[in-house]
Tab-separated table of C-alpha atoms in Angstrom:
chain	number	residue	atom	x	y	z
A	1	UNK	CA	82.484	94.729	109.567
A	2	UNK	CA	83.266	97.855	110.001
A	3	UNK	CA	85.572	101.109	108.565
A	4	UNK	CA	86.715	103.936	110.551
A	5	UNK	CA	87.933	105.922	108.013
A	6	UNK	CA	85.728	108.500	106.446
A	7	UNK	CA	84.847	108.167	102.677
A	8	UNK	CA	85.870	111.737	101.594
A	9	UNK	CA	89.078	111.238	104.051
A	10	UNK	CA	90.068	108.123	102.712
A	11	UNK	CA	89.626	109.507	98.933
A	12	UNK	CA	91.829	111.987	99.611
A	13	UNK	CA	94.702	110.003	101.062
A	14	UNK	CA	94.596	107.834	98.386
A	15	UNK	CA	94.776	110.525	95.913
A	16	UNK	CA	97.408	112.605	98.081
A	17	UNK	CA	100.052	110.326	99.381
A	18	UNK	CA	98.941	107.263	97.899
A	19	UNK	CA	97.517	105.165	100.479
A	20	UNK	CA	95.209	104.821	103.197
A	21	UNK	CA	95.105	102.534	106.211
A	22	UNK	CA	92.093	101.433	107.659
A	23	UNK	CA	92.100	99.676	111.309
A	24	UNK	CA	88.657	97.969	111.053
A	25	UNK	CA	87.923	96.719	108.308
A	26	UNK	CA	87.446	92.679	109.546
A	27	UNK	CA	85.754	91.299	112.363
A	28	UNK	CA	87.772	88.673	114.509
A	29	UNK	CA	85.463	86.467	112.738
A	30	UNK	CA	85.860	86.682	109.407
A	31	UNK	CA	90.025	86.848	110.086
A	32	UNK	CA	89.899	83.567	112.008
A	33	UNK	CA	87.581	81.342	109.013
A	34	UNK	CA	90.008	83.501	106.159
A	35	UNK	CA	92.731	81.788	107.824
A	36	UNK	CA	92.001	78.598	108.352
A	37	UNK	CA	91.032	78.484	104.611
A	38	UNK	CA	93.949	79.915	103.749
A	39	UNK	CA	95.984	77.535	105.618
A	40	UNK	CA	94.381	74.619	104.645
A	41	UNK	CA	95.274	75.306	100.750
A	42	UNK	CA	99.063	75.819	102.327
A	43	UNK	CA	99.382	72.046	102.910
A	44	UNK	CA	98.888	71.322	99.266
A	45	UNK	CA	102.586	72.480	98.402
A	46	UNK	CA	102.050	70.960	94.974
A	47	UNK	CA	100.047	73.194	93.498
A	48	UNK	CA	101.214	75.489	90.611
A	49	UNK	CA	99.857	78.510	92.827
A	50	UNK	CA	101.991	77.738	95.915
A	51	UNK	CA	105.261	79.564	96.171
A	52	UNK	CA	107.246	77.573	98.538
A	53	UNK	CA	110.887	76.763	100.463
A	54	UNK	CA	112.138	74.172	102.605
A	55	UNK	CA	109.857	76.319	105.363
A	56	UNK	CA	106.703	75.275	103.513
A	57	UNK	CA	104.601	77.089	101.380
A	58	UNK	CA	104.822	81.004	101.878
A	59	UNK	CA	103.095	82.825	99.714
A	60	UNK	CA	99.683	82.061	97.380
A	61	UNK	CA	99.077	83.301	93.632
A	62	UNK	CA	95.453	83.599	91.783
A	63	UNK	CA	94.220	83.484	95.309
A	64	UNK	CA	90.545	83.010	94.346
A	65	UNK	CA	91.075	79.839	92.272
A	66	UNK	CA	93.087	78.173	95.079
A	67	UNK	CA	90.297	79.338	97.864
A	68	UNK	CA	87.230	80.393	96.217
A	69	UNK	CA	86.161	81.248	100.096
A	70	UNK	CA	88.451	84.394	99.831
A	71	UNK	CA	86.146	85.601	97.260
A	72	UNK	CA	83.725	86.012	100.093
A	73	UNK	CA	85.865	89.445	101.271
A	74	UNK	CA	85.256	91.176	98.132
A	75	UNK	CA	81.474	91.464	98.764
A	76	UNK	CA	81.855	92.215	101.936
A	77	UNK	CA	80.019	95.966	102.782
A	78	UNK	CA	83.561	96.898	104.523
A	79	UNK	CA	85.069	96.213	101.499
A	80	UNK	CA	83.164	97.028	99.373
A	81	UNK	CA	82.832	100.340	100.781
A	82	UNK	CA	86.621	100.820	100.876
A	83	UNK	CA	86.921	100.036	96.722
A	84	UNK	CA	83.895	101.981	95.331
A	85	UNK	CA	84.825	104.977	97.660
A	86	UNK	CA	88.077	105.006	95.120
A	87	UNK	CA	86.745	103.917	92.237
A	88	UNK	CA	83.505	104.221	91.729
A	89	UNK	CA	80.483	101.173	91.677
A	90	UNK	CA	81.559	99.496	88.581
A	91	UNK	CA	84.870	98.384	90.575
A	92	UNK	CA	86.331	94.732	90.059
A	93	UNK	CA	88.841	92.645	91.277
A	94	UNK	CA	91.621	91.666	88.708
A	95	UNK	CA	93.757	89.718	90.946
A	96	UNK	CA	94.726	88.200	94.732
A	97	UNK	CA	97.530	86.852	96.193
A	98	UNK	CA	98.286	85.761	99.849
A	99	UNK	CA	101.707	86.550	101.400
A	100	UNK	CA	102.982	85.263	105.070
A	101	UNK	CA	106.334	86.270	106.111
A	102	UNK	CA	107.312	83.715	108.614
A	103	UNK	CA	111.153	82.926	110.460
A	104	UNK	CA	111.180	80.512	107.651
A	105	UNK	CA	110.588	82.616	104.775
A	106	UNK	CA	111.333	86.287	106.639
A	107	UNK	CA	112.221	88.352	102.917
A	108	UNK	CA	113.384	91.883	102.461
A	109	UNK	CA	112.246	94.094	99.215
A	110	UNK	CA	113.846	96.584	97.816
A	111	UNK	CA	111.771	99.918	96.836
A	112	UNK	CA	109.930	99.372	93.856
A	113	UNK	CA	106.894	99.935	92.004
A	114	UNK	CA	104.086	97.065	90.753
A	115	UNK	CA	103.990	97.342	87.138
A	116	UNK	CA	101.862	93.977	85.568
A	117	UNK	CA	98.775	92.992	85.458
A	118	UNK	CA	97.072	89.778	84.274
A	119	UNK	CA	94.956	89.282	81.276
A	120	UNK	CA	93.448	85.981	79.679
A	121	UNK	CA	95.502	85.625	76.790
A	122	UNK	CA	98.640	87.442	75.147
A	123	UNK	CA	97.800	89.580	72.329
A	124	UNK	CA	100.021	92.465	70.767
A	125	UNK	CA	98.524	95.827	71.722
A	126	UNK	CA	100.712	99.196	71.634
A	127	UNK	CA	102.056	100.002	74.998
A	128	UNK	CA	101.992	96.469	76.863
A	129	UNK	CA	105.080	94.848	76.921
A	130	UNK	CA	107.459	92.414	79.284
A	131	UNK	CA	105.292	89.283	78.714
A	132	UNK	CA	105.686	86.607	81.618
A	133	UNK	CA	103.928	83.782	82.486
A	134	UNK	CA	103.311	82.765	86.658
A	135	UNK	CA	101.541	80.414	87.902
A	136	UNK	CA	99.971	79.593	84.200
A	137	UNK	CA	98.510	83.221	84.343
A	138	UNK	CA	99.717	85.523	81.428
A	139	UNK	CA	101.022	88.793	82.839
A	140	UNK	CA	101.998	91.753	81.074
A	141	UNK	CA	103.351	95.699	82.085
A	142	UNK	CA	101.132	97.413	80.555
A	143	UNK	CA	101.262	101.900	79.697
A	144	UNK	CA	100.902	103.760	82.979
A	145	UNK	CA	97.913	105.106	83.187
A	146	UNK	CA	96.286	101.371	83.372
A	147	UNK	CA	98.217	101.089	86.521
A	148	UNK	CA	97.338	104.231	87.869
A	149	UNK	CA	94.120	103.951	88.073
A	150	UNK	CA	94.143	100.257	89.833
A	151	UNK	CA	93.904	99.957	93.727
A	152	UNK	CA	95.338	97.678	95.619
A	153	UNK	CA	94.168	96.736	99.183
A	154	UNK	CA	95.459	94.684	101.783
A	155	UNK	CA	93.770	92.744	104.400
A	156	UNK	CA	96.263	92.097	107.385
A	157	UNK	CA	95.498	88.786	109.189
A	158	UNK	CA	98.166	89.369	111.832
A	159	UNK	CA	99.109	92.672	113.354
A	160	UNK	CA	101.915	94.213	110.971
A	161	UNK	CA	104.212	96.685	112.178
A	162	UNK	CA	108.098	97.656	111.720
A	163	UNK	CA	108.978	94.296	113.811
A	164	UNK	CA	107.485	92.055	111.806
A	165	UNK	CA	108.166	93.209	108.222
A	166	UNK	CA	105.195	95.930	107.607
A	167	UNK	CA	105.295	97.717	104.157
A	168	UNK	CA	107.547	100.761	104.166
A	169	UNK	CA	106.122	103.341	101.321
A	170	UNK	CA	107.141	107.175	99.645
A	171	UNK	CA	104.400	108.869	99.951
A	172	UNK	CA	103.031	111.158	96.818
A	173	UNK	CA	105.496	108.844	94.335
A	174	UNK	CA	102.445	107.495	92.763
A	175	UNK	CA	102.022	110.394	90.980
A	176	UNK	CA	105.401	108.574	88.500
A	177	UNK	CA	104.415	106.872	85.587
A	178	UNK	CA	107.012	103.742	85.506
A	179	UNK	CA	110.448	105.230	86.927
A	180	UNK	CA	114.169	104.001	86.534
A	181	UNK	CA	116.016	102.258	89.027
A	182	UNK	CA	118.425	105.694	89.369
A	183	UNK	CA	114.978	107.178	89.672
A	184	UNK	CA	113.744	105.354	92.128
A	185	UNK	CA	116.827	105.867	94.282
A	186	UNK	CA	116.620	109.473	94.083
A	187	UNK	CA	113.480	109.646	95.009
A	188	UNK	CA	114.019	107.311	98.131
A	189	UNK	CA	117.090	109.334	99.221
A	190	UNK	CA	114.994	112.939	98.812
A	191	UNK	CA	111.698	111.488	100.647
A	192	UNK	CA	110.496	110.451	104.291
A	193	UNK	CA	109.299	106.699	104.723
A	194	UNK	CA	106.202	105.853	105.920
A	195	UNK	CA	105.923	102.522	108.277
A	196	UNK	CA	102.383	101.088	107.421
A	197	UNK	CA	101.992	99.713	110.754
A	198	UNK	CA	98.041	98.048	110.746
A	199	UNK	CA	96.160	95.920	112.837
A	200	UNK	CA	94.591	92.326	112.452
A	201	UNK	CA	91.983	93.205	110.575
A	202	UNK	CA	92.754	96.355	109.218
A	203	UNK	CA	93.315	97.135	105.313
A	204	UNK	CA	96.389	99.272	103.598
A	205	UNK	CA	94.831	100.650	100.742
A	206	UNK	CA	97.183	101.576	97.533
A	207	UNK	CA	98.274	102.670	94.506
A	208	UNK	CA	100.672	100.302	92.722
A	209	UNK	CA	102.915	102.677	91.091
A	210	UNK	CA	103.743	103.916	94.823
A	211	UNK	CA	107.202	103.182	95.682
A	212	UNK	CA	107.043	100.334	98.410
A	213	UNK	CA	109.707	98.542	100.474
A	214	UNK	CA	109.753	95.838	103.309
A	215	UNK	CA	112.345	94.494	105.556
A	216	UNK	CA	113.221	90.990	107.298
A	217	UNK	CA	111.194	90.283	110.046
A	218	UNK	CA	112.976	91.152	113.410
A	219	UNK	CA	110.550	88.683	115.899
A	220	UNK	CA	108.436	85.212	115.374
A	221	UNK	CA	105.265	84.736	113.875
A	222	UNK	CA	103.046	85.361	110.859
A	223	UNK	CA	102.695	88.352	108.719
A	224	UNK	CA	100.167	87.190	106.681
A	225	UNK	CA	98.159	89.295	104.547
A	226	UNK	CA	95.664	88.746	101.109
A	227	UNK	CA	96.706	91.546	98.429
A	228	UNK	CA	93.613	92.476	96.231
A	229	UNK	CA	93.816	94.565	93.358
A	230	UNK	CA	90.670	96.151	91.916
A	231	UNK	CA	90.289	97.875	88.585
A	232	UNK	CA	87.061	99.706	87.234
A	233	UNK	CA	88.689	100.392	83.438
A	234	UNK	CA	87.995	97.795	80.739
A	235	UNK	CA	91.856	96.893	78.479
A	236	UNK	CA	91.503	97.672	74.554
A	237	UNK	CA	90.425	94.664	72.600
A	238	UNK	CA	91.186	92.040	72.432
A	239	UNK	CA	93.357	92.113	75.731
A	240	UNK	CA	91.073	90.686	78.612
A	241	UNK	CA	91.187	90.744	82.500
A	242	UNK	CA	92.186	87.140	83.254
A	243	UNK	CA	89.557	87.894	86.907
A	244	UNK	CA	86.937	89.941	86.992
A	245	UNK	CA	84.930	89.522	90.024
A	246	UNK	CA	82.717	92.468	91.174
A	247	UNK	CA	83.158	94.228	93.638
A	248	UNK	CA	79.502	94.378	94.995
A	249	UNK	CA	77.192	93.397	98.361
A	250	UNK	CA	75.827	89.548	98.021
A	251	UNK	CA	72.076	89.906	98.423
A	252	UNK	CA	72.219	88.974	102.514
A	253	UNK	CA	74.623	92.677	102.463
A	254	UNK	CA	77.534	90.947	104.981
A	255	UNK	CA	79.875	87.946	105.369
């Protein structure tokens, strides 16, 4: 596994505009075993994870718990170069999600900014509010600079480009804490997209207070891709990641 992308490079596109796309990141191997994992949890439409339409089962929540394989890719030395390059070596992964656009579930999103997180259990700490509740997984907003300093990367297991529904992003409008929807539209109308077009294999690396976007898929297929999010910042007590897996090499150093 491999990354093209020098460290000091990549650091400072992630700190710049945002993001940062790497174009090999997984080897043809590891992309064909991820998937048929993946797609083997997919048939089991009944669990509380599975987020599904008459098409079948689309999209994935608490990723690791439905296919502890995935947790594989977050020792691997690609990606685990990737993270600590942002964030330093105590970096962990807080939460995981797989998404497939297909003709059958082919979605549009707006621009917008992530703003939750998950922890273990609710408890009432100044600054986190908007309590919800998916997939049995307490999830809260919580103050900005929490979410500024998380990093989200995603592994593409099909080639993603404007055809098939790639993310669309603003760059530099990470540097917002939490905006307003008139905010948000301002922004969009003063600034230049950015089509994240990225290989199989290749990672988007981001900041989820960047403004993102997709639109409908325009051709068959898959757009599948596993969205990580890493943190290296503990919450105040008694608030609690709800995962924590490090981000570190296994002892063998590959996958």
């Amino acid at each position: 596994m491999t990354s093209d992308v020098p460290q000091s490079s990549l650091v400072e596109q992630v700190t710049q505009r945002g993001f940062a796309i790497v174009n090999n990141c997984l080897t043809p191997q590891v992309v064909s075993r991820t998937i048929e994992s993946t797609e083997r949890a997919r048939q089991q439409t009944t669990s509380p994870e599975s987020v599904a339409n008459t098409s079948g089962v689309y999209a994935l929540r608490n990723l690791t718990d439905v296919v502890p394989e995935v947790t594989e890719l977050i020792s691997s030395p690609a990606v685990v170069k990737l993270v600590t390059a942002v964030l330093g070596d105590g970096a962990f992964m807080v939460r995981s999600t797989l998404f497939d656009k297909t003709d059958g579930a082919n979605w549009g999103v707006f621009w917008h900014q992530d703003l939750s997180i998950a922890v273990q259990q609710r408890h009432e700490v100044e600054g986190f509010h908007a309590w919800t509740r998916k997939a049995g997984v307490q999830c809260v907003q919580p103050p900005s600079e929490f979410m500024s300093n998380i990093l989200a990367v995603r592994l593409h297991l099909d080639d993603c480009s404007a055809d098939n529904g790639a993310l669309k992003v603003l760059p530099g409008s990470h540097r917002n804490q939490q905006l307003t929807s008139d905010r948000i539209e301002s922004i969009a109308a003063e600034t230049s997209e950015f089509v994240c077009d990225v290989p199989v294999g290749g990672a988007l690396l981001m900041r989820p207070l960047l403004l993102h976007s997709s639109s409908p898929m325009n051709k068959p297929g898959h757009r599948r891709v596993i969205h990580f999010e890493f943190a290296a910042n503990e919450l105040p007590a008694p608030l609690e990641w709800r995962y924590r897996i490090p981000c570190q090499l296994e002892p063998n150093g590959n996958v």
